[in-house]
PDB file of N, CA and C in Angstrom:
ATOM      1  N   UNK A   9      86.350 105.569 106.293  1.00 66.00           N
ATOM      2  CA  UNK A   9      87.172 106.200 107.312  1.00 66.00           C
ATOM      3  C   UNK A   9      88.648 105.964 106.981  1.00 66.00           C
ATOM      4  N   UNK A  10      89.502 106.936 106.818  1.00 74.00           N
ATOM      5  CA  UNK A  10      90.923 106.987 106.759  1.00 74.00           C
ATOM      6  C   UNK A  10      91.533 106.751 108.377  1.00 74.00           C
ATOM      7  N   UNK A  11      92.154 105.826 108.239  1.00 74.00           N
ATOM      8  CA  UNK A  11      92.949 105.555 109.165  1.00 74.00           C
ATOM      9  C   UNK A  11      94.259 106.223 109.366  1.00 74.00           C
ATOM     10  N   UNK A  12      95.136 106.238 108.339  1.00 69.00           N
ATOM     11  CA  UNK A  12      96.424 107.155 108.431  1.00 69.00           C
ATOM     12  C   UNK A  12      96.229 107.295 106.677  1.00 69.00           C
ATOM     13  N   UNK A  13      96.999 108.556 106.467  1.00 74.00           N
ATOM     14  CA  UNK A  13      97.448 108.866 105.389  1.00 74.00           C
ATOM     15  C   UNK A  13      99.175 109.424 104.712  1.00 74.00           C
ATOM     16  N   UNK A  14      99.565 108.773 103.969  1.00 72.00           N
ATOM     17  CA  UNK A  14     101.147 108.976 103.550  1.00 72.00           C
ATOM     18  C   UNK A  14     100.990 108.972 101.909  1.00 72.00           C
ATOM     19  N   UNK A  15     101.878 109.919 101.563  1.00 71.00           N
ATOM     20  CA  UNK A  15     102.138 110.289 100.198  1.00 71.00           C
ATOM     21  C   UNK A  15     101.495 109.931  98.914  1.00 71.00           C
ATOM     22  N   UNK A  16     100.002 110.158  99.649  1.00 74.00           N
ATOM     23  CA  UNK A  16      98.938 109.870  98.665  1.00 74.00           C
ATOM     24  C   UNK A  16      98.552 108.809  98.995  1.00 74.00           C
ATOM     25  N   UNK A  17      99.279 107.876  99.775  1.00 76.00           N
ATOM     26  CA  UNK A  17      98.593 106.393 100.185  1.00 76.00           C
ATOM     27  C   UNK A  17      97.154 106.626 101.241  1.00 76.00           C
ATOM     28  N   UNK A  18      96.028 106.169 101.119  1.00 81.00           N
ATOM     29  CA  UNK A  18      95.241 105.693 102.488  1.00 81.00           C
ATOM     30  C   UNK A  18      95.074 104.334 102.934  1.00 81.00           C
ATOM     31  N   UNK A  19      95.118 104.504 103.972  1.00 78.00           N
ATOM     32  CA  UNK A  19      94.712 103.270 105.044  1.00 78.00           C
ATOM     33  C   UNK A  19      93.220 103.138 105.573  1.00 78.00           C
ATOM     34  N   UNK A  20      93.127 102.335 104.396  1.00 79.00           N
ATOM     35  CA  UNK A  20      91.334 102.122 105.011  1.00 79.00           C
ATOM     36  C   UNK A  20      90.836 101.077 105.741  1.00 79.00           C
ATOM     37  N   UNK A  21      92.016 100.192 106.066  1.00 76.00           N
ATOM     38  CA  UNK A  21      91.348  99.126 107.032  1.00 76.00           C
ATOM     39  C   UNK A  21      92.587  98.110 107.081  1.00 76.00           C
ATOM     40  N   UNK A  22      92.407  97.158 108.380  1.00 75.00           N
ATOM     41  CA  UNK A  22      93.442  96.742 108.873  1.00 75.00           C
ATOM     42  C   UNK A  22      92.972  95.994 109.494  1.00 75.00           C
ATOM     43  N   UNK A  23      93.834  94.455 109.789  1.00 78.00           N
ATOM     44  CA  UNK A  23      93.068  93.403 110.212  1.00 78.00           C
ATOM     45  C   UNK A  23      94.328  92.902 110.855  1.00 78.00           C
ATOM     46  N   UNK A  24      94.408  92.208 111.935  1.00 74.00           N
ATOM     47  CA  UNK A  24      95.553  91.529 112.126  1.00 74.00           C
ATOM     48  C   UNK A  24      94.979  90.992 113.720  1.00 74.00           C
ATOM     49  N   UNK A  25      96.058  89.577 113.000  1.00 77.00           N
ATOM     50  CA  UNK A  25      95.735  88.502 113.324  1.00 77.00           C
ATOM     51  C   UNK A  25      96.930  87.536 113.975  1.00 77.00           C
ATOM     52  N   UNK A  26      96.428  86.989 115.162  1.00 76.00           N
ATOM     53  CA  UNK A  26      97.785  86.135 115.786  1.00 76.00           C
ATOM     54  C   UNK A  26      97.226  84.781 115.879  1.00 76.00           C
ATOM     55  N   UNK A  27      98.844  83.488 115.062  1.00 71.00           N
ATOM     56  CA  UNK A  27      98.382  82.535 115.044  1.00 71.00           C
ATOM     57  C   UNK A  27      99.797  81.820 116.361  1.00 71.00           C
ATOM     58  N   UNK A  28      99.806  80.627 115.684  1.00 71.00           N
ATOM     59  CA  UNK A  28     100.552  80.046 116.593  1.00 71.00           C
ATOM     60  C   UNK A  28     101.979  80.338 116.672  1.00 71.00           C
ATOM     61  N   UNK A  29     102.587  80.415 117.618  1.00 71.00           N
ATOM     62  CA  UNK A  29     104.644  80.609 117.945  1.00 71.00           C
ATOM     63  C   UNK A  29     104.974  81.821 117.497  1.00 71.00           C
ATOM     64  N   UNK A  30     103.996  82.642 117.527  1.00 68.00           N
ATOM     65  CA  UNK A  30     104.601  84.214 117.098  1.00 68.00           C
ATOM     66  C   UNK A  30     104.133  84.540 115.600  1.00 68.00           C
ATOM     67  N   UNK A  31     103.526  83.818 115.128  1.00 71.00           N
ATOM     68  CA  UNK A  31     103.335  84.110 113.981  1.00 71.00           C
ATOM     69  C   UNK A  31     102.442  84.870 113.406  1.00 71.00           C
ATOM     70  N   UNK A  32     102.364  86.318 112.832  1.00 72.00           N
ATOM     71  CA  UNK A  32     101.230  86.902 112.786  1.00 72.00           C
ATOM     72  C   UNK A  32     100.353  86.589 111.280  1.00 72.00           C
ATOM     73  N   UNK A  33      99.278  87.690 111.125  1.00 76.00           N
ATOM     74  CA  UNK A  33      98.627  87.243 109.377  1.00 76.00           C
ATOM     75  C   UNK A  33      97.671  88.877 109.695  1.00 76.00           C
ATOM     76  N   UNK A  34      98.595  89.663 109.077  1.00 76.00           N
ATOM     77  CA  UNK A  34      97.632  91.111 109.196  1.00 76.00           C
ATOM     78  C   UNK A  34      97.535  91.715 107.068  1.00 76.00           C
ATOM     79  N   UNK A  35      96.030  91.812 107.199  1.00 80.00           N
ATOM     80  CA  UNK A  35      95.812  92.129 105.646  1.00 80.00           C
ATOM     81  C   UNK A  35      95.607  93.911 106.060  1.00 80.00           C
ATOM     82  N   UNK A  36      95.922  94.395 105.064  1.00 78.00           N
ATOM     83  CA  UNK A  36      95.794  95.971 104.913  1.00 78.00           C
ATOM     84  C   UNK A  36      94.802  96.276 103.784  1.00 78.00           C
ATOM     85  N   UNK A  37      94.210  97.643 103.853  1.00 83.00           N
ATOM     86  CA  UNK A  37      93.261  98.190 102.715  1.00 83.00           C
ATOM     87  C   UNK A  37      93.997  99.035 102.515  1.00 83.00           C
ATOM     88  N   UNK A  38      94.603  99.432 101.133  1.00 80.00           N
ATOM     89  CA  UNK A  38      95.715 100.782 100.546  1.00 80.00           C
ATOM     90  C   UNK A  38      94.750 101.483  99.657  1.00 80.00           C
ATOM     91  N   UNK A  39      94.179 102.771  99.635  1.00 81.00           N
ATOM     92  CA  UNK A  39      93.909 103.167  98.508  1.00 81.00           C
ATOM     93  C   UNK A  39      94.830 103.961  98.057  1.00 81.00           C
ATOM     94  N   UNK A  40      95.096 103.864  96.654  1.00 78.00           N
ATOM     95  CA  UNK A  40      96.027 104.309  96.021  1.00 78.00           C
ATOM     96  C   UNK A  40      95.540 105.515  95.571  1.00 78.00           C
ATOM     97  N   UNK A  41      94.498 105.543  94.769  1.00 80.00           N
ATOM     98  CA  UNK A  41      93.545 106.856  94.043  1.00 80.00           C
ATOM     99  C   UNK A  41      92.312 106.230  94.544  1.00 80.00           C
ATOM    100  N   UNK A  42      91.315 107.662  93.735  1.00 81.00           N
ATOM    101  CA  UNK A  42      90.120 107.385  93.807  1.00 81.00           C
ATOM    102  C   UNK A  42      89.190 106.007  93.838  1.00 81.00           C
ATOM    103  N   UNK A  43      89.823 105.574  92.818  1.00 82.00           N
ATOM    104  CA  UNK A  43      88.929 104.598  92.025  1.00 82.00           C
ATOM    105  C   UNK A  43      89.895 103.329  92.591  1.00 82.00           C
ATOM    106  N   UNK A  44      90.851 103.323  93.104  1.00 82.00           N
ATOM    107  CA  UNK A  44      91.790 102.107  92.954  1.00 82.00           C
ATOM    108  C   UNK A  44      92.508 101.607  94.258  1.00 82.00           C
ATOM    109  N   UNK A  45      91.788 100.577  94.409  1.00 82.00           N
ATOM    110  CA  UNK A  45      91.863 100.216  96.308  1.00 82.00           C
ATOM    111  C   UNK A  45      93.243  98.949  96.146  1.00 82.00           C
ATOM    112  N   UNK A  46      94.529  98.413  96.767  1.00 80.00           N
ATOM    113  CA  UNK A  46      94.810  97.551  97.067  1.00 80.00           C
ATOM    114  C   UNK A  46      94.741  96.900  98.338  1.00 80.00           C
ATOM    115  N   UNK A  47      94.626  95.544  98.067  1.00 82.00           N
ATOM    116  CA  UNK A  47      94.786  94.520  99.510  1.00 82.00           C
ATOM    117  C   UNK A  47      95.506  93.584  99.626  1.00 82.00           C
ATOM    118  N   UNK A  48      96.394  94.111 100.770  1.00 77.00           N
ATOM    119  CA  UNK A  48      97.503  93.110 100.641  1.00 77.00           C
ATOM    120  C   UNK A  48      97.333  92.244 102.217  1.00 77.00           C
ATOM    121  N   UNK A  49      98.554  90.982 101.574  1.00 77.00           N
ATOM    122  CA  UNK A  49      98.413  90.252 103.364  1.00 77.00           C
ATOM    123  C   UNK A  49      99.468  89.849 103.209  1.00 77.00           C
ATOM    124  N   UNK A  50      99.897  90.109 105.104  1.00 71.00           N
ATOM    125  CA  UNK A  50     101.323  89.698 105.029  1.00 71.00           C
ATOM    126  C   UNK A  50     101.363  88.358 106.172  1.00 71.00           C
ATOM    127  N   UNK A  51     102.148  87.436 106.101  1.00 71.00           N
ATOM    128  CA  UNK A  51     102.348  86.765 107.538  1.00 71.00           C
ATOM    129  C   UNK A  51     103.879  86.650 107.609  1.00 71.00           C
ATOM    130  N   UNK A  52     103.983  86.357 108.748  1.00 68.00           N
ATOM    131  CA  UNK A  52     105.346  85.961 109.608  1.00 68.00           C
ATOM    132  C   UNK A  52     105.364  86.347 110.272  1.00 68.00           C
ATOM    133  N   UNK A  53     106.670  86.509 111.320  1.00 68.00           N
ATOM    134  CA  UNK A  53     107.110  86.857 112.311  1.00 68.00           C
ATOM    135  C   UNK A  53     106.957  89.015 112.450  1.00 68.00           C
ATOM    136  N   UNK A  54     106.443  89.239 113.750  1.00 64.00           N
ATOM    137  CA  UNK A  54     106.228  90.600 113.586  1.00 64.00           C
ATOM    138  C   UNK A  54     107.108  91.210 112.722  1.00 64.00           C
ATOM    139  N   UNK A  55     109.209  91.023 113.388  1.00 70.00           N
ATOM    140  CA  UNK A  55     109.612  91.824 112.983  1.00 70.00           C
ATOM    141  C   UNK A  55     109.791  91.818 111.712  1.00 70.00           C
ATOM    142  N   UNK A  56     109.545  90.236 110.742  1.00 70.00           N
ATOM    143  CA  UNK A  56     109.698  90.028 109.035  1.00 70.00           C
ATOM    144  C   UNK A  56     108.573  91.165 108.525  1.00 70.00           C
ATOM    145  N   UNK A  57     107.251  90.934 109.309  1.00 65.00           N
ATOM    146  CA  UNK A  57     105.971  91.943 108.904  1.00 65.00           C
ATOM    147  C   UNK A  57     106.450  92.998 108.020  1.00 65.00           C
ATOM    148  N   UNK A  58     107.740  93.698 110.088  1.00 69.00           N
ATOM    149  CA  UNK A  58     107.542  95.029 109.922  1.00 69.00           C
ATOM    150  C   UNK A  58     108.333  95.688 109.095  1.00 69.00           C
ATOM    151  N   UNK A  59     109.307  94.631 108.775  1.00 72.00           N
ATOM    152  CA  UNK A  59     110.295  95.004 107.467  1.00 72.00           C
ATOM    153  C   UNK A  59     109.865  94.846 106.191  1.00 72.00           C
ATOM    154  N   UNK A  60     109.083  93.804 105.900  1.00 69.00           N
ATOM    155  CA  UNK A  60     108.029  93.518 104.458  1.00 69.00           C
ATOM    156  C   UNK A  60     107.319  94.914 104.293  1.00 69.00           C
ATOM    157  N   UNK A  61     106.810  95.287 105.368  1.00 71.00           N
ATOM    158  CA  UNK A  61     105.620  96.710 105.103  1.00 71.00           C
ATOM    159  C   UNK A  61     106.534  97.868 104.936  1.00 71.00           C
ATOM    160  N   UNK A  62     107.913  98.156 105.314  1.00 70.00           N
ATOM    161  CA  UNK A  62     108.404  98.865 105.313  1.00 70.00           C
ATOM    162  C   UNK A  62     108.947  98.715 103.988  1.00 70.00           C
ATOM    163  N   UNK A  63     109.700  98.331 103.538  1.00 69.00           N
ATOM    164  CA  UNK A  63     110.221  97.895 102.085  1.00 69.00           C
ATOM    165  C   UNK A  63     109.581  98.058 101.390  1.00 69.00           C
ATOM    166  N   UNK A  64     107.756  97.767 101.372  1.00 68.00           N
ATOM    167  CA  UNK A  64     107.004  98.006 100.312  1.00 68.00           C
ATOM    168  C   UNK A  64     106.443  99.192 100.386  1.00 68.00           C
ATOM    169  N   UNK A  65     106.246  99.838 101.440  1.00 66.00           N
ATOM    170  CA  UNK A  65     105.634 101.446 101.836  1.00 66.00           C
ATOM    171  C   UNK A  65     106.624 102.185 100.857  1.00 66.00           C
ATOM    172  N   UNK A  66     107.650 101.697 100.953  1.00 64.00           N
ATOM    173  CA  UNK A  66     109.345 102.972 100.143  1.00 64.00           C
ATOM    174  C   UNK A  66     108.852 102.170  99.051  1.00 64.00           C
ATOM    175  N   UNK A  67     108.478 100.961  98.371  1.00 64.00           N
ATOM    176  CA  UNK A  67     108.685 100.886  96.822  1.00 64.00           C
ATOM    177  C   UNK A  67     107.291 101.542  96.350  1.00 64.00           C
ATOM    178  N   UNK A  68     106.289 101.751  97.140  1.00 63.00           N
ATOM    179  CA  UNK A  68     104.724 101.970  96.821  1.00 63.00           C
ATOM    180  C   UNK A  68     105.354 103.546  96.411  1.00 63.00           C
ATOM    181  N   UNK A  69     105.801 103.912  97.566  1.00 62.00           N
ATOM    182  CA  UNK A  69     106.083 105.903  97.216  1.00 62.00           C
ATOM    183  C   UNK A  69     106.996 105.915  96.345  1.00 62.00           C
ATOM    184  N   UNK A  70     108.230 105.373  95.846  1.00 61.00           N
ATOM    185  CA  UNK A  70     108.849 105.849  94.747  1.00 61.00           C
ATOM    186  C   UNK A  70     108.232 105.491  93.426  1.00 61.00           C
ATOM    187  N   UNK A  71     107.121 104.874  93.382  1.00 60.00           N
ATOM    188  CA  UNK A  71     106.149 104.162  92.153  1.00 60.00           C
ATOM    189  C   UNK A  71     105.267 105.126  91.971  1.00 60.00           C
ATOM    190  N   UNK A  72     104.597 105.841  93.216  1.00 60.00           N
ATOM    191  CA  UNK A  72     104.002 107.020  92.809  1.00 60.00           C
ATOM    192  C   UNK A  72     104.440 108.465  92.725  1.00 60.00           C
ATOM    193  N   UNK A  73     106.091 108.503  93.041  1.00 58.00           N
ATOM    194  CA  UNK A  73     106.622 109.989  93.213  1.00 58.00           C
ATOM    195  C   UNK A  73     106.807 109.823  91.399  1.00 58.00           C
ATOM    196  N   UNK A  74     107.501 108.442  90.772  1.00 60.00           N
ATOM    197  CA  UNK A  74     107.861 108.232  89.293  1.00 60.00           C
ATOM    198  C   UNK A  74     106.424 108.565  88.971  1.00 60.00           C
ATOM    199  N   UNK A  75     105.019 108.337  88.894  1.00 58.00           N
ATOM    200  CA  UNK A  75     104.007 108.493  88.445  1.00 58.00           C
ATOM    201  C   UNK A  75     103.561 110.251  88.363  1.00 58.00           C
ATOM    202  N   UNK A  76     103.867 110.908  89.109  1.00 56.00           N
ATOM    203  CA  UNK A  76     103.163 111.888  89.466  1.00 56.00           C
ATOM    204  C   UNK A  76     104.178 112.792  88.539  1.00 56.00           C
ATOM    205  N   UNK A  77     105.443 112.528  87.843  1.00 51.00           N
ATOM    206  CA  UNK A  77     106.377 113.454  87.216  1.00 51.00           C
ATOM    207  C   UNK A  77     105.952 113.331  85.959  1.00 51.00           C
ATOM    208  N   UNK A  78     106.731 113.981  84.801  1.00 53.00           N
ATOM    209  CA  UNK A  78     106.006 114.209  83.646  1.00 53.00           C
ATOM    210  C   UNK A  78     106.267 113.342  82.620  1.00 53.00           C
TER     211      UNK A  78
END
């Protein structure tokens, strides 16, 4: 099941997790292609999360916009 989809990225699964004083621990399922799944995990503070995932969402798509040219 696809959860969301972006610029060829899927989201196949998502886990997240709250520990102590705000601190979160959420792992992601990325498929990149067919054949080629990543899993990543992030912890800290939501808003470090939401800037870590963001920063890497823009380096993931300019890695595959450079891939997809000739």
């Amino acid at each position: 099941m696809v959860l969301q989809e972006q610029g060829g990225m899927r989201l196949l699964g998502f886990r997240h997790q709250e520990m102590k004083q705000g601190y979160l621990r959420k792992v992601l399922v990325l498929q990149l292609k067919p054949q080629l799944l990543l899993v990543v995990m992030l912890q800290g503070s939501w808003q470090l999360w939401e800037k870590q995932l963001g920063i890497w969402m823009v380096q993931m798509q300019m890695i595959l916009v450079r891939k997809r040219g000739p």
